[in-house]
CSV table of C-alpha atoms (C1' of nucleotides) in Angstrom, one decimal:
chain,number,residue,atom,x,y,z
A,198,MET,CA,-17.2,17.1,13.5
A,199,SER,CA,-18.3,17.1,10.0
A,200,SER,CA,-19.6,20.6,9.5
A,201,VAL,CA,-16.5,22.0,8.1
A,202,LEU,CA,-15.7,21.6,4.4
A,203,HIS,CA,-12.3,21.7,4.1
A,204,HIS,CA,-12.0,22.1,0.1
A,205,PRO,CA,-13.3,24.7,-1.7
A,206,PRO,CA,-17.5,23.4,-3.1
A,207,ALA,CA,-16.2,25.1,-6.4
A,208,GLY,CA,-20.0,24.3,-7.8
A,209,VAL,CA,-22.4,21.2,-7.0
A,210,ALA,CA,-21.0,17.9,-7.6
A,211,ARG,CA,-23.3,17.1,-11.4
A,212,ASP,CA,-21.5,20.4,-12.6
A,213,LEU,CA,-17.9,19.2,-11.7
A,214,ILE,CA,-19.1,15.7,-13.8
A,215,ALA,CA,-20.6,17.4,-16.4
A,216,ALA,CA,-18.3,20.2,-17.2
A,217,ARG,CA,-15.5,17.0,-18.1
A,218,GLY,CA,-18.0,15.4,-20.3
A,219,GLY,CA,-18.7,12.7,-17.8
A,220,ARG,CA,-22.1,11.1,-16.8
A,221,ALA,CA,-23.9,12.6,-13.7
A,222,THR,CA,-24.6,8.9,-12.2
A,223,ARG,CA,-25.8,8.8,-8.2
A,224,THR,CA,-22.3,6.8,-7.4
A,225,ARG,CA,-20.2,9.4,-8.7
A,226,ILE,CA,-22.8,12.5,-6.9
A,227,ALA,CA,-22.4,10.9,-3.9
A,228,VAL,CA,-18.9,10.0,-3.9
A,229,ILE,CA,-18.2,13.6,-4.2
A,230,GLU,CA,-20.5,14.9,-1.7
A,231,ALA,CA,-19.0,12.3,0.4
A,232,LEU,CA,-15.6,13.8,0.3
A,233,GLN,CA,-16.6,17.1,0.7
A,234,ALA,CA,-18.6,16.7,3.7
A,235,CYS,CA,-15.5,14.7,5.1
A,236,ALA,CA,-12.9,16.8,7.2
A,237,HIS,CA,-10.0,13.8,5.9
A,238,PRO,CA,-8.8,12.3,3.1
A,239,MET,CA,-11.1,9.1,2.9
A,240,SER,CA,-10.3,5.4,2.0
A,241,HIS,CA,-12.5,3.4,0.0
A,242,ASP,CA,-13.8,1.4,3.0
A,243,GLU,CA,-15.0,4.8,4.4
A,244,LEU,CA,-16.5,6.1,1.2
A,245,GLY,CA,-18.5,2.3,1.0
A,246,ALA,CA,-19.4,3.8,4.3
A,247,ALA,CA,-20.2,6.7,3.1
A,248,LEU,CA,-22.5,6.0,0.3
A,249,ASP,CA,-24.4,3.1,2.5
A,250,ALA,CA,-25.4,5.4,5.1
A,251,ALA,CA,-26.6,8.0,2.3
A,252,GLY,CA,-29.0,5.3,0.9
A,253,VAL,CA,-26.6,4.8,-2.2
A,254,ALA,CA,-26.3,1.4,-3.4
A,255,HIS,CA,-23.1,0.9,-5.6
A,256,ASP,CA,-20.7,-2.1,-6.0
A,257,ARG,CA,-17.4,-2.4,-4.4
A,258,VAL,CA,-15.7,-2.6,-8.3
A,259,THR,CA,-18.1,0.9,-9.2
A,260,LEU,CA,-16.8,3.0,-6.8
A,261,TYR,CA,-12.7,1.8,-7.3
A,262,ARG,CA,-13.9,2.9,-10.7
A,263,ALA,CA,-16.2,6.1,-10.3
A,264,LEU,CA,-13.0,6.8,-8.0
A,265,GLU,CA,-10.3,5.8,-11.0
A,266,TRP,CA,-12.4,8.5,-13.0
A,267,LEU,CA,-12.4,11.2,-10.4
A,268,VAL,CA,-8.4,11.0,-10.1
A,269,GLY,CA,-7.9,11.0,-14.0
A,270,GLN,CA,-10.2,14.2,-14.1
A,271,GLY,CA,-7.9,15.7,-11.5
A,272,ILE,CA,-11.4,16.3,-9.5
A,273,ALA,CA,-9.5,14.2,-6.7
A,274,THR,CA,-6.5,13.0,-6.1
A,275,ARG,CA,-5.2,9.6,-4.1
A,276,ILE,CA,-2.5,9.9,-1.2
A,277,ALA,CA,-0.6,6.8,0.0
A,278,GLY,CA,0.9,8.0,3.2
A,279,GLY,CA,-1.2,5.3,5.8
A,280,GLU,CA,-1.7,1.5,5.7
A,281,ARG,CA,-1.2,-0.2,2.1
A,282,ALA,CA,-4.9,1.2,0.9
A,283,TRP,CA,-5.4,4.4,-0.9
A,284,ARG,CA,-6.7,7.7,0.4
A,285,PHE,CA,-8.7,9.9,-1.7
A,286,GLU,CA,-9.5,13.8,-1.1
A,287,LEU,CA,-11.1,16.3,-3.5
A,288,ARG,CA,-8.4,18.5,-5.1
A,289,GLY,CA,-8.9,21.9,-4.4
A,290,ASP,CA,-6.4,24.7,-5.7
A,291,ASP,CA,-3.2,23.3,-7.1
A,292,SER,CA,-1.6,26.1,-5.7
A,293,HIS,CA,-2.6,25.3,-1.7
A,294,ARG,CA,-1.4,21.5,-2.0
A,295,HIS,CA,-1.0,20.4,1.7
A,296,ALA,CA,0.4,18.0,3.6
A,297,HIS,CA,-1.1,15.0,5.3
A,298,PHE,CA,-0.3,13.4,8.9
A,299,HIS,CA,-0.6,9.8,9.3
A,300,CYS,CA,-1.4,8.1,13.1
A,301,GLU,CA,0.5,5.1,13.5
A,302,ARG,CA,-1.8,4.2,16.1
A,303,CYS,CA,-5.5,5.2,15.0
A,304,GLY,CA,-4.3,4.7,11.3
A,305,GLN,CA,-6.3,7.7,10.6
A,306,ILE,CA,-5.1,10.9,8.3
A,307,VAL,CA,-5.6,14.0,8.5
A,308,CYS,CA,-5.0,17.0,6.1
A,309,LEU,CA,-2.3,19.8,7.1
A,310,GLU,CA,-3.3,22.4,5.9
A,311,ASP,CA,-0.9,24.7,7.4
A,312,VAL,CA,1.6,22.9,5.9
A,313,ALA,CA,2.7,23.4,2.5
A,314,VAL,CA,4.5,20.7,0.2
A,315,THR,CA,7.6,22.3,-1.0
A,316,SER,CA,6.7,22.5,-5.0
A,317,ALA,CA,10.2,22.9,-6.3
A,318,PRO,CA,12.7,21.0,-5.2
A,319,PRO,CA,16.3,19.8,-6.8
A,320,LEU,CA,15.6,17.3,-8.7
A,321,PRO,CA,18.4,15.7,-11.0
A,322,ALA,CA,18.7,15.8,-14.4
A,323,GLY,CA,16.0,14.8,-16.9
A,324,PHE,CA,13.3,14.2,-14.1
A,325,GLU,CA,10.0,15.5,-14.5
A,326,LEU,CA,7.9,16.0,-11.5
A,327,ASP,CA,4.1,15.5,-11.2
A,328,ARG,CA,3.2,16.2,-8.0
A,329,SER,CA,4.4,16.1,-4.2
A,330,GLU,CA,3.1,14.2,-1.4
A,331,LEU,CA,4.6,14.8,2.3
A,332,VAL,CA,3.6,12.4,5.2
A,333,LEU,CA,4.0,13.0,8.2
A,334,HIS,CA,4.0,9.9,10.7
A,335,GLY,CA,3.0,10.2,14.5
A,336,ALA,CA,0.5,10.3,17.0
A,337,CYS,CA,-2.5,12.5,16.5
A,338,ALA,CA,-3.6,15.1,19.4
A,339,ASP,CA,-6.5,12.0,20.5
A,340,CYS,CA,-3.9,9.2,20.6
A,341,GLY,CA,-1.0,10.8,21.6
A,342,ARG,CA,-2.6,12.0,25.4
A,343,GLN,CA,-3.6,8.3,26.3
A,344,ARG,CA,-0.1,7.2,25.5
A,345,GLU,CA,0.1,3.8,24.9
A,346,GLY,CA,4.1,2.2,23.8
A,347,ARG,CA,2.4,0.1,21.0
A,348,ARG,CA,0.9,0.9,18.0
N,278,MET,CA,24.9,-0.9,-11.6
N,279,SER,CA,25.1,-1.9,-8.2
N,280,SER,CA,28.4,-1.3,-7.1
N,281,VAL,CA,27.1,2.3,-5.5
N,282,LEU,CA,26.5,1.3,-1.7
N,283,HIS,CA,24.0,4.4,-0.9
N,284,HIS,CA,24.3,3.8,2.8
N,285,PRO,CA,26.8,3.4,5.3
N,286,PRO,CA,27.4,-0.2,5.5
N,287,ALA,CA,27.9,0.6,9.1
N,288,GLY,CA,29.5,-2.9,10.3
N,289,VAL,CA,28.5,-6.6,8.7
N,290,ALA,CA,25.1,-7.4,8.3
N,291,ARG,CA,25.7,-10.0,11.4
N,292,ASP,CA,26.9,-7.5,13.4
N,293,LEU,CA,24.1,-5.4,13.1
N,294,ILE,CA,21.7,-8.2,13.8
N,295,ALA,CA,23.4,-9.3,16.7
N,296,ALA,CA,24.0,-5.8,18.1
N,297,ARG,CA,19.6,-6.0,18.6
N,298,GLY,CA,19.9,-9.4,20.6
N,299,GLY,CA,18.5,-10.8,17.2
N,300,ARG,CA,19.7,-14.6,15.7
N,301,ALA,CA,21.8,-13.9,12.5
N,302,THR,CA,19.9,-16.4,10.1
N,303,ARG,CA,20.5,-16.7,6.3
N,304,THR,CA,17.3,-14.8,5.6
N,305,ARG,CA,18.0,-11.5,7.2
N,306,ILE,CA,21.6,-11.3,6.1
N,307,ALA,CA,20.4,-12.3,2.7
N,308,VAL,CA,18.1,-9.0,3.3
N,309,ILE,CA,20.4,-6.8,4.6
N,310,GLU,CA,23.2,-7.5,2.5
N,311,ALA,CA,20.6,-6.9,-0.4
N,312,LEU,CA,19.9,-3.7,0.7
N,313,GLN,CA,23.2,-2.2,0.8
N,314,ALA,CA,23.5,-3.4,-2.6
N,315,CYS,CA,20.5,-2.1,-4.1
N,316,ALA,CA,20.4,1.8,-4.7
N,317,HIS,CA,17.3,1.6,-4.3
N,318,PRO,CA,14.3,0.7,-1.7
N,319,MET,CA,13.1,-2.9,-2.7
N,320,SER,CA,10.0,-4.5,-2.8
N,321,HIS,CA,9.3,-7.7,-1.3
N,322,ASP,CA,9.1,-9.2,-4.7
N,323,GLU,CA,12.8,-7.3,-5.6
N,324,LEU,CA,14.0,-8.6,-2.1
N,325,GLY,CA,12.6,-12.4,-2.8
N,326,ALA,CA,14.4,-12.5,-6.7
N,327,ALA,CA,17.2,-11.1,-4.5
N,328,LEU,CA,17.9,-13.9,-2.1
N,329,ASP,CA,17.0,-16.5,-5.4
N,330,ALA,CA,19.7,-15.0,-7.0
N,331,ALA,CA,21.9,-15.4,-4.5
N,332,GLY,CA,20.7,-18.8,-3.5
N,333,VAL,CA,19.2,-18.6,-0.5
N,334,ALA,CA,16.2,-20.0,0.2
N,335,HIS,CA,13.1,-18.3,1.2
N,336,ASP,CA,9.6,-18.3,2.2
N,337,ARG,CA,7.2,-15.4,0.9
N,338,VAL,CA,6.0,-14.9,5.1
N,339,THR,CA,9.4,-15.2,6.2
N,340,LEU,CA,11.2,-12.7,4.2
N,341,TYR,CA,7.8,-10.3,5.7
N,342,ARG,CA,8.7,-11.2,9.2
N,343,ALA,CA,12.0,-10.9,8.5
N,344,LEU,CA,11.4,-7.1,7.0
N,345,GLU,CA,9.2,-6.2,9.8
N,346,TRP,CA,11.9,-7.2,12.1
N,347,LEU,CA,14.5,-5.4,10.2
N,348,VAL,CA,11.8,-1.9,10.5
N,349,GLY,CA,11.3,-2.7,14.3
N,350,GLN,CA,14.4,-2.8,15.0
N,351,GLY,CA,15.6,0.9,13.6
N,352,ILE,CA,17.7,-1.3,10.6
N,353,ALA,CA,15.7,-0.6,7.9
N,354,THR,CA,12.6,1.2,7.1
N,355,ARG,CA,9.5,1.4,5.1
N,356,ILE,CA,8.4,3.9,2.2
N,357,ALA,CA,4.8,4.0,1.0
N,358,GLY,CA,5.5,6.1,-2.3
N,359,GLY,CA,4.9,4.1,-5.1
N,360,GLU,CA,2.0,1.5,-5.9
N,361,ARG,CA,0.9,-0.2,-3.2
N,362,ALA,CA,3.3,-2.3,-1.6
N,363,TRP,CA,6.1,-1.7,1.1
N,364,ARG,CA,9.6,-0.5,-0.4
N,365,PHE,CA,12.6,-1.4,2.0
N,366,GLU,CA,15.5,0.9,3.0
N,367,LEU,CA,18.7,0.4,5.4
N,368,ARG,CA,17.8,3.1,7.4
N,369,GLY,CA,21.3,5.2,7.6
N,370,ASP,CA,21.8,7.8,9.8
N,371,ASP,CA,19.2,9.2,10.9
N,372,SER,CA,20.2,13.1,11.1
N,373,HIS,CA,20.5,12.2,6.7
N,374,ARG,CA,17.0,11.3,5.6
N,375,HIS,CA,16.2,11.9,2.4
N,376,ALA,CA,13.5,12.1,0.0
N,377,HIS,CA,12.1,9.7,-2.4
N,378,PHE,CA,11.1,9.6,-6.1
N,379,HIS,CA,8.2,7.5,-7.9
N,380,CYS,CA,8.7,7.4,-11.2
N,381,GLU,CA,4.6,6.7,-12.4
N,382,ARG,CA,6.0,5.3,-15.8
N,383,CYS,CA,8.2,2.7,-15.1
N,384,GLY,CA,6.9,2.3,-11.2
N,385,GLN,CA,10.9,2.6,-10.0
N,386,ILE,CA,11.8,4.4,-6.9
N,387,VAL,CA,14.7,6.4,-6.7
N,388,CYS,CA,16.4,7.7,-3.3
N,389,LEU,CA,16.9,11.5,-3.5
N,390,GLU,CA,19.9,12.1,-1.3
N,391,ASP,CA,20.3,15.6,-2.0
N,392,VAL,CA,16.8,16.2,-1.3
N,393,ALA,CA,16.1,16.5,2.1
N,394,VAL,CA,13.4,16.1,4.5
N,395,THR,CA,12.2,18.9,6.8
N,396,SER,CA,12.6,17.5,9.8
N,397,ALA,CA,10.6,20.4,12.3
N,398,PRO,CA,7.2,21.6,10.3
N,399,PRO,CA,4.3,23.3,12.2
N,400,LEU,CA,2.7,20.8,13.9
N,401,PRO,CA,-1.1,21.4,15.7
N,402,ALA,CA,-1.3,21.1,19.1
N,403,GLY,CA,-1.1,17.7,20.7
N,404,PHE,CA,0.6,15.5,17.6
N,405,GLU,CA,4.0,13.7,17.9
N,406,LEU,CA,5.7,13.4,15.1
N,407,ASP,CA,8.1,10.2,14.4
N,408,ARG,CA,9.0,10.4,11.1
N,409,SER,CA,8.4,12.7,7.8
N,410,GLU,CA,8.4,10.8,4.5
N,411,LEU,CA,8.2,13.2,1.1
N,412,VAL,CA,7.3,11.4,-2.4
N,413,LEU,CA,7.7,13.4,-5.4
N,414,HIS,CA,5.8,12.0,-8.7
N,415,GLY,CA,6.8,11.8,-11.9
N,416,ALA,CA,8.8,10.4,-14.9
N,417,CYS,CA,12.6,9.9,-13.9
N,418,ALA,CA,15.0,10.7,-16.5
N,419,ASP,CA,15.1,7.1,-18.5
N,420,CYS,CA,11.3,7.1,-19.0
N,421,GLY,CA,11.3,11.6,-19.1
N,422,ARG,CA,13.0,11.0,-22.4
N,423,GLN,CA,10.8,8.6,-24.3
N,424,ARG,CA,7.4,10.4,-23.9
N,425,GLU,CA,4.7,9.0,-23.6
N,426,GLY,CA,1.3,10.1,-22.9
N,427,ARG,CA,-0.1,7.6,-20.8
N,428,ARG,CA,1.4,5.7,-17.5
E,48,DC,C1',-39.4,8.9,-25.6
E,49,DT,C1',-36.4,6.3,-27.8
E,50,DG,C1',-31.5,4.9,-29.0
E,51,DT,C1',-26.7,5.4,-27.9
E,52,DT,C1',-23.3,3.9,-25.4
E,53,DA,C1',-21.4,5.5,-20.5
E,54,DA,C1',-21.3,3.3,-16.3
E,55,DT,C1',-22.9,-0.6,-13.3
E,56,DG,C1',-22.7,-4.9,-11.3
E,57,DC,C1',-21.8,-8.7,-11.5
E,58,DT,C1',-18.1,-13.4,-11.2
E,59,DA,C1',-13.3,-14.2,-11.1
E,60,DC,C1',-8.9,-13.5,-10.5
E,61,DT,C1',-4.6,-10.8,-8.6
E,62,DA,C1',-1.3,-9.1,-5.7
E,63,DT,C1',-0.5,-7.8,-1.2
E,64,DG,C1',-0.1,-9.1,3.7
E,65,DT,C1',-1.1,-11.9,8.1
E,66,DT,C1',-2.4,-16.1,11.4
E,67,DG,C1',-1.6,-20.3,13.3
E,68,DC,C1',1.2,-24.3,15.0
E,69,DA,C1',4.3,-27.4,13.9
E,70,DT,C1',8.9,-28.1,13.1
E,71,DC,C1',13.8,-26.4,12.7
E,72,DA,C1',18.5,-23.9,13.9
E,73,DA,C1',21.2,-20.4,16.1
E,74,DT,C1',23.0,-19.7,20.5
E,75,DC,C1',24.3,-20.8,24.7
E,76,DA,C1',26.0,-23.0,28.6
E,77,DA,C1',28.1,-27.8,30.3
J,97,DT,C1',31.4,-31.0,21.2
J,98,DT,C1',26.9,-32.0,22.5
J,99,DG,C1',22.7,-31.3,24.3
J,100,DA,C1',18.7,-27.7,25.9
J,101,DT,C1',16.6,-23.4,24.8
J,102,DT,C1',13.7,-20.8,22.2
J,103,DG,C1',13.6,-17.6,18.3
J,104,DA,C1',12.9,-17.8,13.8
J,105,DT,C1',11.6,-20.6,9.5
J,106,DG,C1',8.0,-22.7,6.7
J,107,DC,C1',3.4,-24.8,5.3
J,108,DA,C1',-1.6,-24.1,5.0
J,109,DA,C1',-5.2,-21.5,5.2
J,110,DC,C1',-6.9,-16.8,5.2
J,111,DA,C1',-7.7,-11.4,5.2
J,112,DT,C1',-7.2,-7.2,2.4
J,113,DA,C1',-7.1,-4.3,-2.0
J,114,DG,C1',-7.7,-4.0,-6.4
J,115,DT,C1',-8.1,-5.4,-11.4
J,116,DA,C1',-10.5,-7.8,-15.3
J,117,DG,C1',-13.9,-9.6,-18.7
J,118,DC,C1',-18.8,-9.1,-19.7
J,119,DA,C1',-23.6,-8.8,-19.9
J,120,DT,C1',-27.1,-5.6,-18.5
J,121,DT,C1',-28.5,-0.9,-17.0
J,122,DA,C1',-29.8,4.1,-17.1
J,123,DA,C1',-27.5,8.9,-18.4
J,124,DC,C1',-28.5,11.8,-21.9
J,125,DA,C1',-28.6,13.7,-26.5
J,126,DG,C1',-32.0,14.0,-29.9
DNA sequence: CTGTTAATGCTACTATGTTGCATCAATCAA
DNA sequence: TTGATTGATGCAACATAGTAGCATTAACAG
């Protein structure tokens, strides 16, 4: 379930970081590798667990700041979608932005590689578009099959 | 600036509530009226200020619960988009779902009535779509004109 | 190896949202 | 109009997500 890299590796974590003039610290490296190894955007919590599993000691705040830096450098992106915590994923080619699916039963966020995000919507005059975010809400395949009334 | 009702009134607040078998309390009525009078989706904070301004006493928790009920009844919808607080707007006709614009400078969320949300994207097998959310991020007309580097 | 300074790891704090429970008041029936 | 019923409120306490300040540590250039 985690053998699929859904984003191009685009070089080793260390190089990605060094190319931006940042320091290749264990936290940043571990975060990038965790994101590469995971098929869906990860929350802070998930990332924290992944670092623990990888034996990488880390502080909650450090993780926040590492992610902040990765996003600021364009290495990762934040997704709002689900509940009120950010999710993060590595940022692939800009030309290949995809939508996300939020399962309202299990809370999981899934990448919809096939659903492209319309890149040029008709904006009112004066508005400048930076990026678009398309999130579909519903029940994922696993949750959809075992039907329940309540979320 | 607040004379435009961007959603069809669809009857008075009391009737909207009574039609769902709920009690027409001052909080719910005031929330609906505040949402009707405002041209953009409102946060809890904004709603709280609006109730204060209207002289409607309210508890923070009561407001959360009123909104929760309105959303559950399909009278209002929640939007994730901006920073990590929900925004709320009255739910118009289902056939006329629109996108939202999040200004990363002033934090405001604006309704893009002209940008329709694609209703039938190609979902993987087993997935059930409930609703779609399209949020565009960038700078709004006001902020875009006074250019600044930092968000 | 050493110095510089970017990152880290505390501690504390803010913002956002939730739970439990006693009290109040919207609605209904008489 | 007057209760009785019970949905909604208000309060206190808690939970989760994220941020700020600052002393300490460790990347990396030399």
